[in-house]
PDB file of C-alpha atoms in Angstrom:
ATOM      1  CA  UNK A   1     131.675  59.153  -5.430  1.00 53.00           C
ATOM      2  CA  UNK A   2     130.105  62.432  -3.694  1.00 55.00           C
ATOM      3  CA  UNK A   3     127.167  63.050  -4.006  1.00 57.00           C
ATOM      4  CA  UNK A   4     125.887  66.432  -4.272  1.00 56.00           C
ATOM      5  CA  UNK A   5     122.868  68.088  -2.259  1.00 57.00           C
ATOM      6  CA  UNK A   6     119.681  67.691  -3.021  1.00 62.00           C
ATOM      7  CA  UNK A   7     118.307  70.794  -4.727  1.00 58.00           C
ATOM      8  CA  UNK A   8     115.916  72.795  -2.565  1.00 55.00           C
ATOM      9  CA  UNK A   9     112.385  72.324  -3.482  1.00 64.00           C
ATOM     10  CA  UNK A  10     110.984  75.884  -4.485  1.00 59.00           C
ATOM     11  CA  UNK A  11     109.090  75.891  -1.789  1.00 76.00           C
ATOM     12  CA  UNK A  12     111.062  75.448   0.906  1.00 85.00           C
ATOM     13  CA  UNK A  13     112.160  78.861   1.373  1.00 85.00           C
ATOM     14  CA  UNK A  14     108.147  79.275   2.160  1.00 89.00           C
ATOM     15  CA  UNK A  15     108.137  76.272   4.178  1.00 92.00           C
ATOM     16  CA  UNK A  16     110.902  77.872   6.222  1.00 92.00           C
ATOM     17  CA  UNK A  17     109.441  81.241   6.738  1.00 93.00           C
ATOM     18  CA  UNK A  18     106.346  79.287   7.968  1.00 91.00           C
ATOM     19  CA  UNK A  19     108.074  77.285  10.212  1.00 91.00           C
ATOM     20  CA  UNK A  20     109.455  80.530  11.689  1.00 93.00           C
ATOM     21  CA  UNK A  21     105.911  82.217  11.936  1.00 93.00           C
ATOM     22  CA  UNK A  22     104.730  79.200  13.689  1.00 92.00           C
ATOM     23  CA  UNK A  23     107.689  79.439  16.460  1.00 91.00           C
ATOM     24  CA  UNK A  24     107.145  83.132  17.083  1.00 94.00           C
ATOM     25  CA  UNK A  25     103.964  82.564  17.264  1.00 91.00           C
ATOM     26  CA  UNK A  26     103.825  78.920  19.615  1.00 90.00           C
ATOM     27  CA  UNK A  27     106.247  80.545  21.537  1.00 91.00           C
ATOM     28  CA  UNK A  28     104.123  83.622  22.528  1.00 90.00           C
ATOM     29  CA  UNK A  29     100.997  80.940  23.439  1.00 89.00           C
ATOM     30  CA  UNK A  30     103.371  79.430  25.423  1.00 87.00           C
ATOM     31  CA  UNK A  31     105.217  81.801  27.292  1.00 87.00           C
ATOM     32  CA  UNK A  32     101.291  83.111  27.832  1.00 85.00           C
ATOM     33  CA  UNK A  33      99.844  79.972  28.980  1.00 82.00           C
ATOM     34  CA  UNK A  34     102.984  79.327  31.423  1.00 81.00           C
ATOM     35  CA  UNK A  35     102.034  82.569  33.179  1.00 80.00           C
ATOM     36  CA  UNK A  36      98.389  81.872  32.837  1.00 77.00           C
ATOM     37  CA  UNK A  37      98.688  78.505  34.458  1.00 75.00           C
ATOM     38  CA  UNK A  38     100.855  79.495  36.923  1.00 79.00           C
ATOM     39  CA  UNK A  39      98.344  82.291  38.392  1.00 79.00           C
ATOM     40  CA  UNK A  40      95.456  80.444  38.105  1.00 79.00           C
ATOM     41  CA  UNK A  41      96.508  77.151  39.348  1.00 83.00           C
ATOM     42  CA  UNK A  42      98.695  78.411  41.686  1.00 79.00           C
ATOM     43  CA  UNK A  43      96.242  80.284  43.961  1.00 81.00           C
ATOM     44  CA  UNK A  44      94.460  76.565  44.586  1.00 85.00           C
ATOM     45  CA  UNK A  45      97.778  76.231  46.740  1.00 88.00           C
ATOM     46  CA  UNK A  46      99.394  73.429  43.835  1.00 93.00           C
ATOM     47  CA  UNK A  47     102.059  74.017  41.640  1.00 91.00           C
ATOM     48  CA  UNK A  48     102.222  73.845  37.625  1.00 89.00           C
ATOM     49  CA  UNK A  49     103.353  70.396  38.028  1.00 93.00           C
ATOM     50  CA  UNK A  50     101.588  69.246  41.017  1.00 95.00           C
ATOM     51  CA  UNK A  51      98.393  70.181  39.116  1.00 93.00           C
ATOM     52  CA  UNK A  52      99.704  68.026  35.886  1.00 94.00           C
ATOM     53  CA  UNK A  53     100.289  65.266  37.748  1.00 96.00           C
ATOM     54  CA  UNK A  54      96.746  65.348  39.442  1.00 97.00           C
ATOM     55  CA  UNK A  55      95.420  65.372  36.198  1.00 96.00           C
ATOM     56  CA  UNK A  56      96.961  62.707  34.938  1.00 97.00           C
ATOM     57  CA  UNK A  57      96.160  60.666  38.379  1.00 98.00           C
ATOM     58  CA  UNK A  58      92.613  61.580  37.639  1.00 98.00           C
ATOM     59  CA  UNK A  59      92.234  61.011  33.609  1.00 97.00           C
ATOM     60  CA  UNK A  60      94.511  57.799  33.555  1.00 97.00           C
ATOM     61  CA  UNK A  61      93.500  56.488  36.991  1.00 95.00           C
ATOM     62  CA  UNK A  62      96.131  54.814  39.438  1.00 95.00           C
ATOM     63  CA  UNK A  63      99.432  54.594  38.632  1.00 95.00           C
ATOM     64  CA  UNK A  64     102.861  53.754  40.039  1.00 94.00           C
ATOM     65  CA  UNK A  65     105.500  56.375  40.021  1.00 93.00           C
ATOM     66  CA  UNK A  66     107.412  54.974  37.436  1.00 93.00           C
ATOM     67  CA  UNK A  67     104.607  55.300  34.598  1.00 94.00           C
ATOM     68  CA  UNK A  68     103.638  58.836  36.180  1.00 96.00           C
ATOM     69  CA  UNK A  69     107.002  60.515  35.551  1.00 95.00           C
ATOM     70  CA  UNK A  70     106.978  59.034  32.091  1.00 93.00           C
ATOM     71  CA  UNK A  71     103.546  60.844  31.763  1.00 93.00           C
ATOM     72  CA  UNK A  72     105.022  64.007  32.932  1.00 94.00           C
ATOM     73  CA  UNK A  73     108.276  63.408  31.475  1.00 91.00           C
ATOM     74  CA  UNK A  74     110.124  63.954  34.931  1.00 94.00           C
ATOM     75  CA  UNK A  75     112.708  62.207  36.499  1.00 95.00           C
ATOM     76  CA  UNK A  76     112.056  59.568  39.253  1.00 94.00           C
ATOM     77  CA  UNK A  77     112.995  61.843  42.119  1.00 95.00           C
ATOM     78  CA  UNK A  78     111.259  65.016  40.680  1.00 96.00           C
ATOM     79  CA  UNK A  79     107.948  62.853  40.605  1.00 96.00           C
ATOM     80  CA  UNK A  80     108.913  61.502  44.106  1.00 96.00           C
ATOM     81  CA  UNK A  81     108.876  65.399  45.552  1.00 97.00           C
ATOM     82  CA  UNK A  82     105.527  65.994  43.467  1.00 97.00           C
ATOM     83  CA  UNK A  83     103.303  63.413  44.708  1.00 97.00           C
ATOM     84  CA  UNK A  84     104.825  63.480  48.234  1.00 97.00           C
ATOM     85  CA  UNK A  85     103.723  67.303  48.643  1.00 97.00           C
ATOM     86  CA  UNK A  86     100.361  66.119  47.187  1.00 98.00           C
ATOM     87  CA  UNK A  87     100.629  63.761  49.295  1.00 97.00           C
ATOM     88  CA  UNK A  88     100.447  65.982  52.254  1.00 97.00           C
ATOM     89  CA  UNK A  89      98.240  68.386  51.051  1.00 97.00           C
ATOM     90  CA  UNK A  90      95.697  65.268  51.066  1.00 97.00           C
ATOM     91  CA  UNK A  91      95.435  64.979  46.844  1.00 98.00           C
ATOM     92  CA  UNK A  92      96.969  61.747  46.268  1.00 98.00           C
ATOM     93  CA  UNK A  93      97.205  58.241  48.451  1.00 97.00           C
ATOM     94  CA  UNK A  94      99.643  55.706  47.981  1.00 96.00           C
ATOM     95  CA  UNK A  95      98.202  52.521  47.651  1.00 93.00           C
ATOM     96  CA  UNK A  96      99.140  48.937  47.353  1.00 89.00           C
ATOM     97  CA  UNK A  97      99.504  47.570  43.859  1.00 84.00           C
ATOM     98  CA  UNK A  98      96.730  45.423  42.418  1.00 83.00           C
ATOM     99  CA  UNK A  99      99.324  43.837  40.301  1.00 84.00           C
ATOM    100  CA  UNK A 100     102.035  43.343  43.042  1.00 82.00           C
ATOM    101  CA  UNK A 101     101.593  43.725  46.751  1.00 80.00           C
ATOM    102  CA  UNK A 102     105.642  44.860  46.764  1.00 83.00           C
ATOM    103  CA  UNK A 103     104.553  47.864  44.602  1.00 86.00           C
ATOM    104  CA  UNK A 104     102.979  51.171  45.782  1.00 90.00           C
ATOM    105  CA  UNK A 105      99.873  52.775  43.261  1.00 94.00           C
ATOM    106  CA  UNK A 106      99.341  56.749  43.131  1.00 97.00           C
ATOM    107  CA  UNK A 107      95.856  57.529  43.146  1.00 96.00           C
ATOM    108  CA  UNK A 108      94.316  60.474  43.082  1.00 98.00           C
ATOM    109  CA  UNK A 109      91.295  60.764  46.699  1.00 98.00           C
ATOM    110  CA  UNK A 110      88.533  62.486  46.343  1.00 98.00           C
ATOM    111  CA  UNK A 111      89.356  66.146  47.602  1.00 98.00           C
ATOM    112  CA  UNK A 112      91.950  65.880  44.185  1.00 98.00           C
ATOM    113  CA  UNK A 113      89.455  64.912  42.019  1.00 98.00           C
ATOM    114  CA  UNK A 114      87.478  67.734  43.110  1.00 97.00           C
ATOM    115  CA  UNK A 115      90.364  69.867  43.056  1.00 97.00           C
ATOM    116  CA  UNK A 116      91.114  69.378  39.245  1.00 96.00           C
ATOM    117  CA  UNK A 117      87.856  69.642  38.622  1.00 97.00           C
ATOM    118  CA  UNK A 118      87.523  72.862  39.780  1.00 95.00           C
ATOM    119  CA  UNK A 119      90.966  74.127  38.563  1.00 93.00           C
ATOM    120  CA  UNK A 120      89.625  72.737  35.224  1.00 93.00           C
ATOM    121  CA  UNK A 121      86.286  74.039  35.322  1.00 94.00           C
ATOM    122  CA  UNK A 122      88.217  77.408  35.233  1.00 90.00           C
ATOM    123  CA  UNK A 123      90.704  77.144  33.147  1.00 89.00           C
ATOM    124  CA  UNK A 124      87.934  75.842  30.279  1.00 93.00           C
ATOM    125  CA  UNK A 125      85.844  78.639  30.860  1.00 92.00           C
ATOM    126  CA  UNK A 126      89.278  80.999  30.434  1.00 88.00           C
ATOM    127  CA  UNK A 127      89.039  79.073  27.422  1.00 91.00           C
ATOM    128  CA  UNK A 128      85.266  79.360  26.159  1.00 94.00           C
ATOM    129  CA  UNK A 129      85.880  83.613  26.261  1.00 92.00           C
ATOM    130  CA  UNK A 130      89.328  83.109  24.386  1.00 90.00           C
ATOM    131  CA  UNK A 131      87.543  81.664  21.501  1.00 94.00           C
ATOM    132  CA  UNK A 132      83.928  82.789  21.954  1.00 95.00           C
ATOM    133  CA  UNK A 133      83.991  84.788  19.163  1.00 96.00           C
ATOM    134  CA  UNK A 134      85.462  82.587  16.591  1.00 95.00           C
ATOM    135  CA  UNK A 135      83.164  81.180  14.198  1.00 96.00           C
ATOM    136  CA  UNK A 136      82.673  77.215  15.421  1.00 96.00           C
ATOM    137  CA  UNK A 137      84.427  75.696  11.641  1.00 97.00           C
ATOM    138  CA  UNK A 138      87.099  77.713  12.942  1.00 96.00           C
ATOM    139  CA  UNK A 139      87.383  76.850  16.318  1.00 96.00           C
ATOM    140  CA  UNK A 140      86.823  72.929  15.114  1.00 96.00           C
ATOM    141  CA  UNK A 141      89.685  73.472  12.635  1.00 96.00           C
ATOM    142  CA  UNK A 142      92.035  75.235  15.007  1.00 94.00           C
ATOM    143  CA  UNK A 143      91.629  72.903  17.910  1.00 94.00           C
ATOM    144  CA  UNK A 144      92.324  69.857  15.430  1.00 96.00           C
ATOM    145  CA  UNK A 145      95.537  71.808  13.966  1.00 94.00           C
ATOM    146  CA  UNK A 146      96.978  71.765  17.833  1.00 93.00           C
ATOM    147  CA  UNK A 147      96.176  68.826  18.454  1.00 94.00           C
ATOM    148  CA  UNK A 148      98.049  67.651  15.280  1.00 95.00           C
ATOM    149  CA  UNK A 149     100.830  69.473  16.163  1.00 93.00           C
ATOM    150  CA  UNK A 150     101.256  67.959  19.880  1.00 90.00           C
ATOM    151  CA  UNK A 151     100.811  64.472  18.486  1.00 93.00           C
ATOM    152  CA  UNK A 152     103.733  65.192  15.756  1.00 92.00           C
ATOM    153  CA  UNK A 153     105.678  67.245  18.148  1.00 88.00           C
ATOM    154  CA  UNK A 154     105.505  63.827  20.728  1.00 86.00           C
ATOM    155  CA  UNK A 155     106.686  61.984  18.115  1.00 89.00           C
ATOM    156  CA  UNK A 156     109.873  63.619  17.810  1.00 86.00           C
ATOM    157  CA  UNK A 157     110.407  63.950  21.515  1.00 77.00           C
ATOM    158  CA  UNK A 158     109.720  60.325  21.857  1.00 73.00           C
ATOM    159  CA  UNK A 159     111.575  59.566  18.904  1.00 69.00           C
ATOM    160  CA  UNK A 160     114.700  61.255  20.674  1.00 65.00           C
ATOM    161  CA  UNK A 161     114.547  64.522  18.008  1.00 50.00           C
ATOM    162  CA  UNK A 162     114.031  66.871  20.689  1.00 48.00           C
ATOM    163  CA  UNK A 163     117.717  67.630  20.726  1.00 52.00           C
ATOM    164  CA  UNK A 164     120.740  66.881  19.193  1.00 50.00           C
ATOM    165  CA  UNK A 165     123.794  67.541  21.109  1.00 50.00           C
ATOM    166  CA  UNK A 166     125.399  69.519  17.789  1.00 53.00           C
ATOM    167  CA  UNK A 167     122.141  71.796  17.918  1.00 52.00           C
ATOM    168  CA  UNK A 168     122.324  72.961  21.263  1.00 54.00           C
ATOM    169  CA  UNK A 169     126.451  73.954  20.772  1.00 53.00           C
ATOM    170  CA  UNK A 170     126.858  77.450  21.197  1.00 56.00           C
ATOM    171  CA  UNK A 171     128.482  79.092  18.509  1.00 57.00           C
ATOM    172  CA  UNK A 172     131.777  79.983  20.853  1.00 56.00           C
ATOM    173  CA  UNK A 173     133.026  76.781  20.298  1.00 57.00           C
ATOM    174  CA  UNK A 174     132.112  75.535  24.288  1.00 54.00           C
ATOM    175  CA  UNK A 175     130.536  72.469  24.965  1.00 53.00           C
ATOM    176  CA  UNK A 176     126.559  71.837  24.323  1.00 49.00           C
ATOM    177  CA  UNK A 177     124.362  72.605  27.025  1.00 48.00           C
ATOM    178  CA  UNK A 178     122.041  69.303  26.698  1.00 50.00           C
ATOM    179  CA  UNK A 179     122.334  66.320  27.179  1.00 44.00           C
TER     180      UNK A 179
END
């Protein structure tokens, strides 16, 4: 026996139009923040993603490659090409593995560490103006609300909900463009 579809709650038509408001809305702090990131970081002679995986070098500690392109959700040979140009540029040191002398650690050397530091020092006070004028409940509230929403959002990317083959099918009837 069938059975028939659940009846919409009455408030999911809200729920949607929410939903919406909050894409419009992420998307435009996004496609900001990109730009943003890029300029500012950028001019310290890293890329975007040479300047993620610094930080993550210098908040996690040393790492081998492997558990680094997890972190930055890369593929092996993308991370490879990151940390050999920071490499060169004198931010990061491969180092024998505590764990096993066969394995090679990423770590970030001093001149990184003071390299994020100061690309972080400026981006936080980029920051501080951005929400200098909110009242601090607010700014308490908001900054909890994102960070809810990045630890639901990594859920579902974990999780493998990031995207389905059927939702990334153009409507023309060609084959999907992921995965």
């Amino acid at each position: 026996m069938a059975r028939s579809p659940a009846k919409p709650r009455p408030d999911d038509a809200r729920l949607r139009e929410d939903a919406q408001a909050l894409h419009v809305a992420l998307s435009a702090l996004v496609r900001l923040y990109q730009f943003r990131d890029r300029d500012r970081i950028c001019c310290h002679d890293i890329s975007v993603t040479q300047c993620h995986a610094l930080e993550v070098l210098v908040e996690q500690g040393a790492q081998r490659s492997q558990v680094l392109s997890a972190a930055l959700r890369l593929d092996k040979s993308t991370t490879t090409r990151v940390v050999d140009a920071l490499v060169r540029k004198g931010y990061v040191e491969r180092t024998p593995d505590t764990e096993d002398r066969r394995a090679v650690s990423l770590r970030a050397t001093a001149a990184g560490r003071r390299l994020y530091h100061r690309i972080n020092d400026d981006l936080v006070e980029g920051q501080q103006a951005l929400i200098a004028d909110l009242p601090a409940e607010t700014r308490r509230a908001s900054i909890e609300l994102i960070h809810r929403l990045a630890r639901s959002a990594e859920a579902r990317f974990v999780a493998g909900a990031a995207c389905a083959p059927e939702a990334c099918a153009p409507d023309d009837g060609t084959p999907s463009r992921c995965g």
